[in-house]
Coordinates of C-alpha atoms in Angstrom, one line a residue:
X1105 CA 193.3 85.0 126.7
X1106 CA 190.8 87.4 125.3
X1107 CA 191.5 85.8 121.9
X1108 CA 190.3 82.2 123.1
X1109 CA 187.4 83.5 125.5
X1110 CA 185.8 85.4 122.7
X1111 CA 186.4 83.3 119.7
X1112 CA 185.8 80.1 121.9
X1113 CA 188.9 78.3 120.2
X1114 CA 190.6 75.1 121.1
X1115 CA 192.9 75.6 124.3
X1116 CA 195.6 74.5 122.1
X1117 CA 194.8 77.3 119.6
X1118 CA 198.4 78.9 118.4
X1119 CA 198.0 82.2 119.0
X1120 CA 199.2 85.0 116.2
X1121 CA 202.9 86.1 116.1
X1122 CA 203.8 89.8 116.0
X1123 CA 206.9 91.0 114.2
X1124 CA 208.7 94.7 114.7
X1125 CA 210.2 96.1 111.4
X1126 CA 212.2 99.1 111.3
X1127 CA 210.5 101.7 109.1
X1128 CA 213.4 102.0 106.6
X1129 CA 213.2 98.2 105.9
X1130 CA 209.4 98.1 104.9
X1131 CA 210.0 98.7 101.1
X1132 CA 212.8 96.4 100.4
X1133 CA 212.4 93.8 103.3
X1134 CA 208.7 93.1 103.0
X1135 CA 208.9 89.9 100.9
X1136 CA 207.4 87.7 103.5
X1137 CA 204.6 90.0 104.3
X1138 CA 201.6 89.8 101.9
X1139 CA 199.7 92.7 103.3
X1140 CA 202.0 95.7 102.1
X1141 CA 199.3 98.3 101.1
X1142 CA 202.1 99.4 98.0
X1143 CA 203.9 97.4 95.7
X1144 CA 207.2 96.1 97.4
X1145 CA 210.8 96.6 96.4
X1146 CA 213.2 93.7 96.6
X1147 CA 216.7 93.9 98.2
X1148 CA 218.1 91.0 96.1
X1149 CA 216.8 92.9 92.9
X1150 CA 218.9 96.1 94.1
X1151 CA 221.9 93.7 95.0
X1152 CA 221.7 92.4 91.4
X1153 CA 221.5 95.6 89.7
X1154 CA 224.4 97.4 91.6
X1155 CA 226.5 94.5 90.8
X1156 CA 226.1 94.5 87.5
X1157 CA 226.4 98.5 87.1
X1158 CA 230.0 97.9 88.8
X1159 CA 230.8 95.0 86.7
X1160 CA 230.0 97.2 83.5
X1161 CA 232.4 100.0 85.1
X1162 CA 235.0 97.6 85.6
X1163 CA 234.4 96.4 81.8
X1164 CA 234.9 99.7 80.9
X1165 CA 238.0 100.6 82.6
X1166 CA 239.2 97.1 81.3
X1167 CA 238.5 98.2 78.1
X1168 CA 239.8 101.8 78.4
X1169 CA 243.3 100.1 79.4
X1170 CA 243.3 97.5 76.4
X1171 CA 242.2 100.2 74.0
X1172 CA 244.6 102.7 75.4
X1173 CA 248.0 100.4 75.1
X1174 CA 247.0 99.3 72.0
X1175 CA 246.7 102.8 70.4
X1176 CA 249.4 104.5 72.2
X1177 CA 251.7 101.6 71.6
X1178 CA 252.2 103.5 68.3
X1179 CA 253.4 106.5 70.6
X1180 CA 256.7 104.9 71.8
X1181 CA 258.9 106.8 69.4
X1182 CA 257.3 110.2 70.5
X1183 CA 257.7 108.7 74.2
X1184 CA 261.6 107.9 73.4
X1185 CA 262.4 111.3 71.7
X1186 CA 260.6 113.2 75.1
X1187 CA 263.0 111.1 77.2
X1188 CA 266.0 111.7 74.7
X1189 CA 265.3 116.0 74.9
X1190 CA 265.1 115.5 79.0
X1191 CA 261.6 114.6 79.9
X1192 CA 261.6 112.7 83.2
X1193 CA 259.0 109.2 83.4
X1194 CA 257.5 111.2 86.1
X1195 CA 256.0 113.6 83.7
X1196 CA 255.2 111.2 81.1
X1197 CA 253.4 109.2 83.8
X1198 CA 251.4 112.5 84.7
X1199 CA 250.7 113.3 80.9
X1200 CA 248.9 109.7 80.8
X1201 CA 246.9 110.4 83.5
X1202 CA 245.8 113.6 82.8
X1203 CA 244.8 112.4 79.2
X1204 CA 242.8 109.7 81.2
X1205 CA 241.2 111.9 83.7
X1206 CA 240.2 114.4 80.5
X1207 CA 238.7 111.1 78.6
X1208 CA 236.8 109.9 82.1
X1209 CA 235.3 113.5 83.0
X1210 CA 234.4 113.9 79.1
X1211 CA 232.8 110.5 79.3
X1212 CA 230.9 111.1 82.5
X1213 CA 229.3 114.6 81.2
X1214 CA 228.2 112.4 78.2
X1215 CA 226.6 110.0 80.7
X1216 CA 224.9 112.9 82.5
X1217 CA 223.5 114.0 79.5
X1218 CA 222.4 110.5 78.3
X1219 CA 220.8 109.7 81.8
X1220 CA 218.8 112.9 81.8
X1221 CA 217.3 111.5 78.0
X1222 CA 216.6 108.3 79.1
X1223 CA 215.1 109.0 82.9
X1224 CA 211.7 109.7 81.5
X1225 CA 211.7 106.0 80.3
X1226 CA 213.3 104.6 83.4
X1227 CA 210.6 106.0 85.3
X1228 CA 207.5 105.1 83.2
X1229 CA 209.1 101.7 83.3
X1230 CA 209.6 101.6 87.2
X1231 CA 207.4 104.4 88.5
X1232 CA 210.4 105.7 90.6
X1233 CA 210.9 109.5 89.7
X1234 CA 214.4 110.6 89.9
X1235 CA 216.3 113.4 88.7
X1236 CA 220.2 114.0 87.9
X1237 CA 219.8 116.7 90.4
X1238 CA 219.8 114.1 93.2
X1239 CA 223.7 113.5 92.5
X1240 CA 224.3 117.3 93.8
X1241 CA 223.2 115.8 97.3
X1242 CA 226.9 116.6 99.3
X1243 CA 227.4 112.9 100.3
X1244 CA 226.3 111.5 96.6
X1245 CA 228.5 114.2 95.2
X1246 CA 231.7 113.6 97.1
X1247 CA 231.3 109.4 97.0
X1248 CA 230.9 110.3 93.1
X1249 CA 234.0 112.4 92.8
X1250 CA 235.7 109.7 95.0
X1251 CA 234.6 107.0 92.5
X1252 CA 235.8 109.1 89.6
X1253 CA 239.4 109.4 91.1
X1254 CA 239.7 105.7 91.6
X1255 CA 238.6 105.2 88.1
X1256 CA 241.4 107.4 86.9
X1257 CA 243.8 105.6 88.6
X1258 CA 242.6 102.2 87.6
X1259 CA 242.3 103.3 83.9
X1260 CA 245.0 105.1 83.6
X1261 CA 247.5 103.6 86.1
X1262 CA 248.4 100.8 83.7
X1263 CA 249.0 102.6 80.5
X1264 CA 250.6 105.6 82.2
X1265 CA 253.5 103.5 83.9
X1266 CA 253.8 100.6 81.5
X1267 CA 254.2 102.9 78.4
X1268 CA 256.7 105.1 80.0
X1269 CA 258.7 102.3 81.2
X1270 CA 260.8 101.3 78.2
X1271 CA 264.4 102.9 78.0
X1272 CA 265.0 105.6 75.2
X1273 CA 267.5 103.4 73.2
X1274 CA 265.0 100.5 73.0
X1275 CA 262.3 102.4 72.2
X1276 CA 264.3 104.2 69.1
X1277 CA 265.5 100.7 68.1
X1278 CA 261.5 99.8 67.3
X1279 CA 261.8 97.2 70.2
X1280 CA 258.7 99.0 71.7
X1281 CA 255.9 97.7 70.3
X1282 CA 257.1 94.4 72.3
X1283 CA 257.5 96.0 75.4
X1284 CA 261.0 94.2 75.5
X1285 CA 261.5 91.4 78.1
X1286 CA 257.8 91.7 79.0
X1287 CA 256.1 91.2 75.6
X1288 CA 254.9 88.0 76.7
X1289 CA 253.1 89.2 80.2
X1290 CA 251.7 91.8 78.7
X1291 CA 250.1 89.7 76.1
X1292 CA 248.9 87.8 79.2
X1293 CA 247.7 90.2 81.0
X1294 CA 245.7 91.7 78.0
X1295 CA 244.2 88.3 77.3
X1296 CA 243.4 87.8 81.0
X1297 CA 241.3 90.8 80.6
X1298 CA 239.6 90.1 77.7
X1299 CA 238.5 86.9 79.7
X1300 CA 237.5 89.0 82.5
X1301 CA 235.4 90.9 79.7
X1302 CA 233.8 88.0 78.2
X1303 CA 233.2 86.4 81.6
X1304 CA 230.8 89.5 82.7
X1305 CA 229.3 89.4 78.9
X1306 CA 228.6 86.0 78.7
X1307 CA 227.1 86.0 82.4
X1308 CA 224.6 88.7 81.8
X1309 CA 223.8 87.1 78.2
X1310 CA 223.0 83.9 80.3
X1311 CA 221.1 85.8 83.0
X1312 CA 219.1 87.9 80.3
X1313 CA 218.1 84.4 78.7
X1314 CA 217.1 82.7 82.0
X1315 CA 215.0 85.7 83.0
X1316 CA 213.1 85.7 79.4
X1317 CA 212.6 82.2 79.9
X1318 CA 210.9 82.6 83.1
X1319 CA 208.8 85.3 82.1
X1320 CA 207.7 83.3 79.2
X1321 CA 207.0 80.3 81.4
X1322 CA 204.7 82.2 83.6
X1323 CA 202.9 83.7 80.7
X1324 CA 202.1 80.2 79.5
X1325 CA 201.3 78.4 82.5
X1326 CA 197.6 77.2 83.0
X1327 CA 196.3 79.4 86.4
X1328 CA 193.3 77.5 86.9
X1329 CA 190.7 80.0 85.3
X1330 CA 190.4 82.0 82.2
X1331 CA 191.4 86.0 82.7
X1332 CA 190.7 87.5 79.5
X1333 CA 188.0 89.7 79.1
X1334 CA 186.8 89.8 82.6
X1335 CA 186.0 93.1 84.3
X1336 CA 186.1 93.1 88.1
X1337 CA 183.9 95.7 89.8
X1338 CA 184.4 96.7 93.4
X1339 CA 181.6 96.9 95.6
X1340 CA 181.8 99.5 98.5
X1341 CA 181.3 98.3 101.8
X1342 CA 178.1 99.4 103.4
X1343 CA 174.7 98.5 104.4
X1344 CA 173.4 98.8 100.9
X1345 CA 176.0 96.7 99.0
X1346 CA 173.7 93.6 99.0
X1347 CA 171.1 95.7 97.1
X1348 CA 173.8 97.8 95.1
X1349 CA 175.1 94.1 93.8
X1350 CA 171.6 92.6 93.0
X1351 CA 170.9 96.0 91.2
X1352 CA 174.3 95.7 89.2
X1353 CA 173.5 92.0 88.4
X1354 CA 169.9 92.7 87.2
X1355 CA 171.3 95.5 85.0
X1356 CA 174.2 93.9 83.4
X1357 CA 172.2 90.8 82.4
X1358 CA 170.2 93.0 80.0
X1359 CA 173.5 93.5 78.1
X1360 CA 173.7 91.1 75.2
X1361 CA 177.6 91.5 75.4
X1362 CA 177.7 90.4 79.0
X1363 CA 178.2 86.4 79.2
X1364 CA 178.2 86.2 82.7
X1365 CA 178.3 87.9 86.4
X1366 CA 179.3 86.2 89.1
X1367 CA 180.8 87.2 92.9
X1368 CA 183.8 86.6 94.9
X1369 CA 185.1 88.0 98.3
X1370 CA 188.6 87.5 96.9
X1371 CA 190.0 87.9 93.3
X1372 CA 193.0 86.4 91.6
X1373 CA 195.7 88.5 91.9
X1374 CA 194.8 90.1 95.3
X1375 CA 195.1 87.5 97.7
X1376 CA 193.0 85.7 100.0
X1377 CA 192.6 87.3 103.6
X1378 CA 190.5 84.7 105.4
X1379 CA 191.6 81.6 107.1
X1380 CA 190.5 78.9 108.9
X1381 CA 191.7 75.0 110.3
X1382 CA 190.4 72.4 108.5
X1383 CA 190.0 68.6 109.4
X1384 CA 187.7 66.0 108.3
X1385 CA 184.9 65.3 110.5
X1386 CA 185.7 62.4 113.0
X1387 CA 189.4 63.1 112.9
X1388 CA 191.0 64.8 115.9
X1389 CA 192.3 68.3 114.8
X1390 CA 195.3 67.9 116.7
X1391 CA 196.3 64.4 114.8
X1392 CA 195.1 66.0 111.3
X1393 CA 194.3 69.6 110.4
X1394 CA 195.1 72.0 107.8
X1395 CA 195.5 75.9 107.6
X1396 CA 193.9 76.9 104.4
X1397 CA 192.4 80.1 103.1
X1398 CA 188.5 80.6 103.1
X1399 CA 186.6 82.4 100.2
X1400 CA 183.0 82.7 99.5
X1401 CA 182.0 82.9 95.9
X1402 CA 178.5 83.0 93.9
X1403 CA 177.3 79.7 92.8
X1404 CA 178.1 80.4 89.9
X1405 CA 181.5 81.7 90.2
X1406 CA 183.3 78.5 88.7
X1407 CA 181.6 78.5 85.4
X1408 CA 181.8 82.4 84.9
X1409 CA 185.7 81.8 85.6
X1410 CA 186.2 79.0 83.5
X1411 CA 187.5 76.7 86.3
X1412 CA 187.1 73.1 86.1
X1413 CA 185.6 70.7 88.6
X1414 CA 187.8 67.9 88.7
X1415 CA 185.6 65.7 91.3
X1416 CA 182.0 65.8 92.5
X1417 CA 179.7 68.8 91.3
X1418 CA 179.5 72.4 91.5
X1419 CA 177.4 74.8 93.6
X1420 CA 173.3 74.4 92.3
X1421 CA 172.6 76.7 89.6
X1422 CA 169.6 77.9 91.0
X1423 CA 169.6 79.1 94.8
X1424 CA 167.2 81.3 96.5
X1425 CA 168.1 84.3 98.9
X1426 CA 167.9 81.9 101.9
X1427 CA 170.2 79.1 100.7
X1428 CA 172.8 81.6 99.9
X1429 CA 173.7 82.1 103.4
X1430 CA 172.6 78.9 104.7
X1431 CA 173.8 76.3 102.1
X1432 CA 175.8 73.8 104.5
X1433 CA 178.3 72.7 101.8
X1434 CA 181.5 73.6 100.3
X1435 CA 184.0 73.0 97.5
X1436 CA 187.5 72.3 98.1
X1437 CA 190.7 72.6 95.7
X1438 CA 192.9 70.1 94.9
X1439 CA 195.9 71.2 97.2
X1440 CA 193.5 71.1 100.4
X1441 CA 192.3 67.6 99.3
X1442 CA 195.8 66.2 99.2
X1443 CA 196.9 67.7 102.2
X1444 CA 193.8 66.3 104.1
X1445 CA 194.2 62.7 103.5
X1446 CA 197.8 60.7 102.9
X1447 CA 196.1 58.7 99.9
X1448 CA 195.0 60.1 96.6
X1449 CA 192.8 57.2 96.5
X1450 CA 190.7 58.7 99.0
X1451 CA 187.2 60.0 97.5
X1452 CA 186.4 63.3 99.9
X1453 CA 183.1 64.2 98.0
X1454 CA 180.3 63.5 100.4
X1455 CA 182.7 64.0 103.7
X1456 CA 182.1 66.9 106.1
X1457 CA 184.8 69.5 106.6
X1458 CA 185.1 71.0 110.0
X1459 CA 186.8 74.1 111.0
X1460 CA 184.3 77.0 109.2
X1461 CA 183.5 79.9 111.7
X1462 CA 180.2 81.6 111.7
X1463 CA 177.0 79.6 112.0
X1464 CA 178.2 76.3 109.9
X1465 CA 181.3 75.0 111.3
X1466 CA 180.8 71.7 109.5
X1467 CA 180.1 71.4 105.4
X1468 CA 179.5 68.8 103.3
X1469 CA 182.4 68.6 100.6
X1470 CA 180.4 68.6 97.5
X1471 CA 183.4 69.0 94.7
X1472 CA 186.8 69.4 94.3
X1473 CA 187.9 72.2 92.1
X1474 CA 191.4 72.1 90.1
X1475 CA 193.7 74.6 91.9
X1476 CA 192.8 78.3 90.8
X1477 CA 195.7 80.6 91.5
X1478 CA 194.8 83.5 93.6
X1479 CA 198.6 84.6 94.0
X1480 CA 201.1 84.9 91.5
X1481 CA 203.4 82.3 90.5
X1482 CA 206.1 83.1 92.8
X1483 CA 203.9 81.3 95.7
X1484 CA 202.4 78.1 95.5
X1485 CA 198.7 77.4 95.4
X1486 CA 196.9 77.8 98.8
X1487 CA 194.8 74.9 100.3
X1488 CA 191.5 76.7 99.9
X1489 CA 187.6 76.1 100.7
X1490 CA 184.9 77.7 98.9
X1491 CA 181.6 78.6 100.1
X1492 CA 178.4 80.4 99.3
X1493 CA 177.6 83.2 101.6
X1494 CA 176.3 86.4 100.7
X1495 CA 175.3 88.4 103.5
X1496 CA 177.1 86.6 106.2
X1497 CA 181.0 87.4 106.4
X1498 CA 182.9 86.6 104.2
X1499 CA 180.4 87.8 101.9
X1500 CA 181.2 86.9 97.7
X1501 CA 179.1 90.6 97.1
X1502 CA 182.3 92.4 97.9
X1503 CA 183.4 92.1 93.8
X1504 CA 181.3 91.7 90.7
X1505 CA 183.5 89.6 87.9
X1506 CA 181.8 90.5 84.7
X1507 CA 182.5 88.1 81.6
X1508 CA 182.8 90.4 78.5
X1509 CA 182.3 89.0 74.9
X1510 CA 183.0 92.4 72.9
X1511 CA 185.4 93.6 70.3
X1512 CA 185.5 97.3 72.2
X1513 CA 186.3 96.9 75.7
X1514 CA 186.4 100.4 76.2
X1515 CA 183.2 101.1 75.0
X1516 CA 181.3 98.1 77.1
X1517 CA 183.5 99.6 80.5
X1518 CA 181.9 103.2 79.3
X1519 CA 178.4 101.9 79.2
X1520 CA 178.9 99.5 82.5
X1521 CA 180.2 102.7 84.3
X1522 CA 176.9 104.8 83.3
X1523 CA 175.1 101.6 84.8
X1524 CA 177.1 102.2 87.9
X1525 CA 176.5 105.8 88.0
X1526 CA 172.6 105.4 87.7
X1527 CA 172.4 102.7 90.4
X1528 CA 174.8 104.4 92.9
X1529 CA 176.0 107.8 92.1
X1530 CA 177.3 108.5 95.8
X1531 CA 180.1 105.9 95.2
X1532 CA 183.0 106.2 92.4
X1533 CA 183.3 103.5 89.7
X1534 CA 186.4 101.2 90.8
X1535 CA 186.9 98.9 88.2
X1536 CA 189.9 96.9 86.7
X1537 CA 190.4 94.1 84.2
X1538 CA 191.5 90.8 85.8
X1539 CA 194.0 89.6 83.5
X1540 CA 195.8 93.1 83.7
X1541 CA 195.7 93.0 87.5
X1542 CA 197.2 89.6 87.6
X1543 CA 199.9 90.4 85.3
X1544 CA 200.8 93.4 87.2
X1545 CA 202.4 91.3 89.8
X1546 CA 205.1 90.3 87.5
X1547 CA 205.9 93.8 86.9
X1548 CA 209.0 93.9 88.8
X1549 CA 210.4 90.8 87.1
X1550 CA 209.7 92.5 83.6
X1551 CA 211.3 95.4 84.5
X1552 CA 214.5 93.6 85.9
X1553 CA 214.1 91.8 82.4
X1554 CA 214.5 95.0 80.4
X1555 CA 217.2 96.4 82.7
X1556 CA 219.4 93.4 82.1
X1557 CA 218.8 93.1 78.7
X1558 CA 219.9 96.7 78.4
X1559 CA 223.3 96.1 80.7
X1560 CA 223.9 93.1 78.6
X1561 CA 224.0 95.0 75.4
X1562 CA 226.2 97.6 76.7
X1563 CA 228.4 95.0 78.2
X1564 CA 228.7 92.8 75.1
X1565 CA 229.2 96.0 73.1
X1566 CA 232.2 97.2 75.4
X1567 CA 233.4 93.6 75.7
X1568 CA 233.4 93.5 71.9
X1569 CA 235.7 96.7 71.3
X1570 CA 238.1 95.0 74.2
X1571 CA 238.2 92.1 72.0
X1572 CA 239.1 94.3 68.9
X1573 CA 241.6 96.1 70.6
X1574 CA 243.4 92.9 71.7
X1575 CA 243.0 91.5 68.0
X1576 CA 244.5 94.8 66.8
X1577 CA 247.7 94.6 68.9
X1578 CA 247.9 91.0 68.4
X1579 CA 247.7 91.5 64.6
X1580 CA 250.3 94.1 64.7
X1581 CA 252.9 92.5 66.9
X1582 CA 252.4 89.1 64.7
X1583 CA 253.0 90.8 61.4
X1584 CA 256.7 89.8 60.8
X1585 CA 255.8 86.0 62.1
X1586 CA 252.7 86.2 59.6
X1587 CA 254.8 87.4 56.9
X1588 CA 257.5 84.6 57.7
X1589 CA 254.9 81.7 57.6
X1590 CA 253.4 82.9 54.5
X1591 CA 256.6 83.2 52.6
X1592 CA 257.4 79.8 53.9
X1593 CA 254.0 78.3 52.3
X1594 CA 251.1 78.7 55.1
X1595 CA 248.2 79.4 53.4
X1596 CA 245.9 82.2 54.1
X1597 CA 242.8 79.7 55.6
X1598 CA 245.8 78.1 57.9
X1599 CA 246.7 81.5 59.3
X1600 CA 243.1 82.5 59.8
X1601 CA 242.4 79.3 61.8
X1602 CA 245.9 79.7 63.7
X1603 CA 244.7 83.5 64.6
X1604 CA 240.9 83.0 65.1
X1605 CA 241.5 80.0 67.9
X1606 CA 243.7 82.2 69.4
X1607 CA 241.0 84.6 70.4
X1608 CA 238.2 81.8 70.5
X1609 CA 240.0 80.0 73.4
X1610 CA 239.7 83.1 75.5
X1611 CA 235.9 83.1 75.1
X1612 CA 235.7 79.4 75.9
X1613 CA 237.8 79.6 78.9
X1614 CA 235.5 82.7 80.1
X1615 CA 232.2 80.2 79.2
X1616 CA 233.8 77.3 81.2
X1617 CA 234.6 79.7 84.2
X1618 CA 231.3 81.4 84.2
X1619 CA 228.6 79.3 83.2
X1620 CA 228.9 77.1 86.2
X1621 CA 228.4 79.9 88.6
X1622 CA 225.5 82.0 86.8
X1623 CA 223.5 78.9 86.3
X1624 CA 224.0 78.0 90.0
X1625 CA 223.1 81.8 90.8
X1626 CA 220.3 81.7 88.4
X1627 CA 218.8 78.6 89.8
X1628 CA 218.6 80.3 93.3
X1629 CA 216.8 83.1 91.7
X1630 CA 214.4 80.8 90.3
X1631 CA 213.5 79.1 93.5
X1632 CA 212.1 82.5 94.5
X1633 CA 209.1 81.3 92.3
X1634 CA 207.1 78.2 93.5
X1635 CA 206.4 77.3 89.7
X1636 CA 209.8 78.0 87.1
X1637 CA 211.5 76.8 84.7
X1638 CA 214.7 74.7 84.5
X1639 CA 217.8 75.8 83.1
X1640 CA 218.5 72.6 81.3
X1641 CA 221.7 71.9 79.4
X1642 CA 220.4 73.3 76.0
X1643 CA 220.8 76.9 77.5
X1644 CA 224.9 76.3 78.2
X1645 CA 225.5 75.0 74.6
X1646 CA 223.9 77.8 72.9
X1647 CA 225.3 80.5 75.4
X1648 CA 228.7 78.7 74.2
X1649 CA 227.7 78.6 70.2
X1650 CA 226.4 82.2 70.7
X1651 CA 229.6 83.5 72.1
X1652 CA 232.0 81.9 69.5
X1653 CA 229.8 83.3 66.6
X1654 CA 229.9 86.8 67.9
X1655 CA 233.5 86.3 68.6
X1656 CA 234.2 85.3 64.9
X1657 CA 232.2 88.0 63.6
X1658 CA 233.9 90.7 65.6
X1659 CA 237.6 89.4 64.4
X1660 CA 236.7 88.3 61.1
X1661 CA 237.8 91.6 59.5
X1662 CA 241.1 92.5 61.3
X1663 CA 242.6 89.2 61.0
X1664 CA 241.7 88.6 57.7
X1665 CA 243.2 92.3 56.8
X1666 CA 246.2 90.9 58.7
X1667 CA 246.7 87.5 56.8
X1668 CA 245.7 88.9 53.4
X1669 CA 248.9 91.6 53.5
X1670 CA 251.9 91.1 51.0
X1671 CA 254.7 89.4 53.1
X1672 CA 257.5 91.3 51.1
X1673 CA 255.6 94.7 52.1
X1674 CA 255.5 93.5 55.7
X1675 CA 259.3 92.1 55.9
X1676 CA 260.7 95.5 54.2
X1677 CA 258.7 97.1 56.4
X1678 CA 260.0 95.2 59.6

């Protein structure tokens, strides 16, 4: 009632909607709120990074199992002798679990040291200050100890129970390497574990490429204006802001390095904060109206920003002080133009637009400007009308935009700051570069890209060492078969192809399983951007080829060593 009575809105005007939000949810769950004073977090990013960290730990556990069984398979004679002299299987299991615990706790201490060394880099990249001491929080510390115990059970349980299983007689007859009747089952399990490792690695590689591709797309997409070498000066809101704007404009015009000076109530990258309900004159607002932004700019704003007028004309170049507040015309962007009419063939130039607040509720459309992105490319361009208004709110003298042509921007900023201090010593100089401010909107995405790259490198290293462990185990268990095949006339090239295919097929299975899921997941992430790249079909092919090449490089030396061995020496040893 108060709103309708005081602002003289239509009876059908929709009031604002209010929402309550818990304080603990403000940082991570405020994505839909454009008015947060501080940079927001994103709960989806937290979930992605948390899931990635868990998967890398899973890779490490799987890798430990593969490496342990591959390395400890040479200890079967030791295990057999220990059983012969009276050791119980439970004692051997405890021995393996204790060894695993020592490995994991040593790794934990090394991880703490590495984390402490990397925290300054992480803090500088994310702006979040953390310390290793936070792990000493009782609840966190208890959870950490529980996690380490679970990891010991998962990583050490399989080697402990499997390697201690064969009977002494079987082991001492040198049949331990084959794991007796379960050799095929164990080999199949190893291959399954390697597939899981490559599923995670290929998924991270694909995700890292997609994130990097999207960031490259964002950096290359036209914004509708030229952001480079434009310094924005904030003009404090007080009764002297108009005089201060005029004085700074006059002083800046005397500097030969300054190409243009413009004003705007809103700056690209800082959102728009004034809205109106627009409709064409003569059309019932209930039938066709568009809610859009209202931005006041100086008459030379579009030329100074490098924005193009696609239809009609811009604001007059010369305007006296009275015209700056009573100019009865407006310029609309292409998005608003397309939403006001059903047909793109309709020429809106010359029509009157209704819905403005202030003394002029109707303004004549004199031009249509190409869309300018006042928000990041996460959001679509907002339908916008531009007016010239200096003293009447919204006033364009809130920000000065200085287009600078100089090779030494730091020196120019110093000169402009000196001008400011001479004109208005009561207010500090508050400025920023437009391109840096706009790019800051993607800082969280850039940080995510860097972190995923680091995770990808770690995961790939773990997976390749796991694959190498499997290669070592298979080549050791296949020595007799390779020797017999070579004796019967098989060439080294034939044996190399046979052995290589055994491992390449594992990678191809991992690719086939993970690529559809990761492409679906990445497509959902890309939907967070109003403007985004497409995954396409080239990327999956590239990932498959890359994974096969990496696999071949990893296994080449070990398989080459196995197939080039003298069959006489191999069969004599067997």
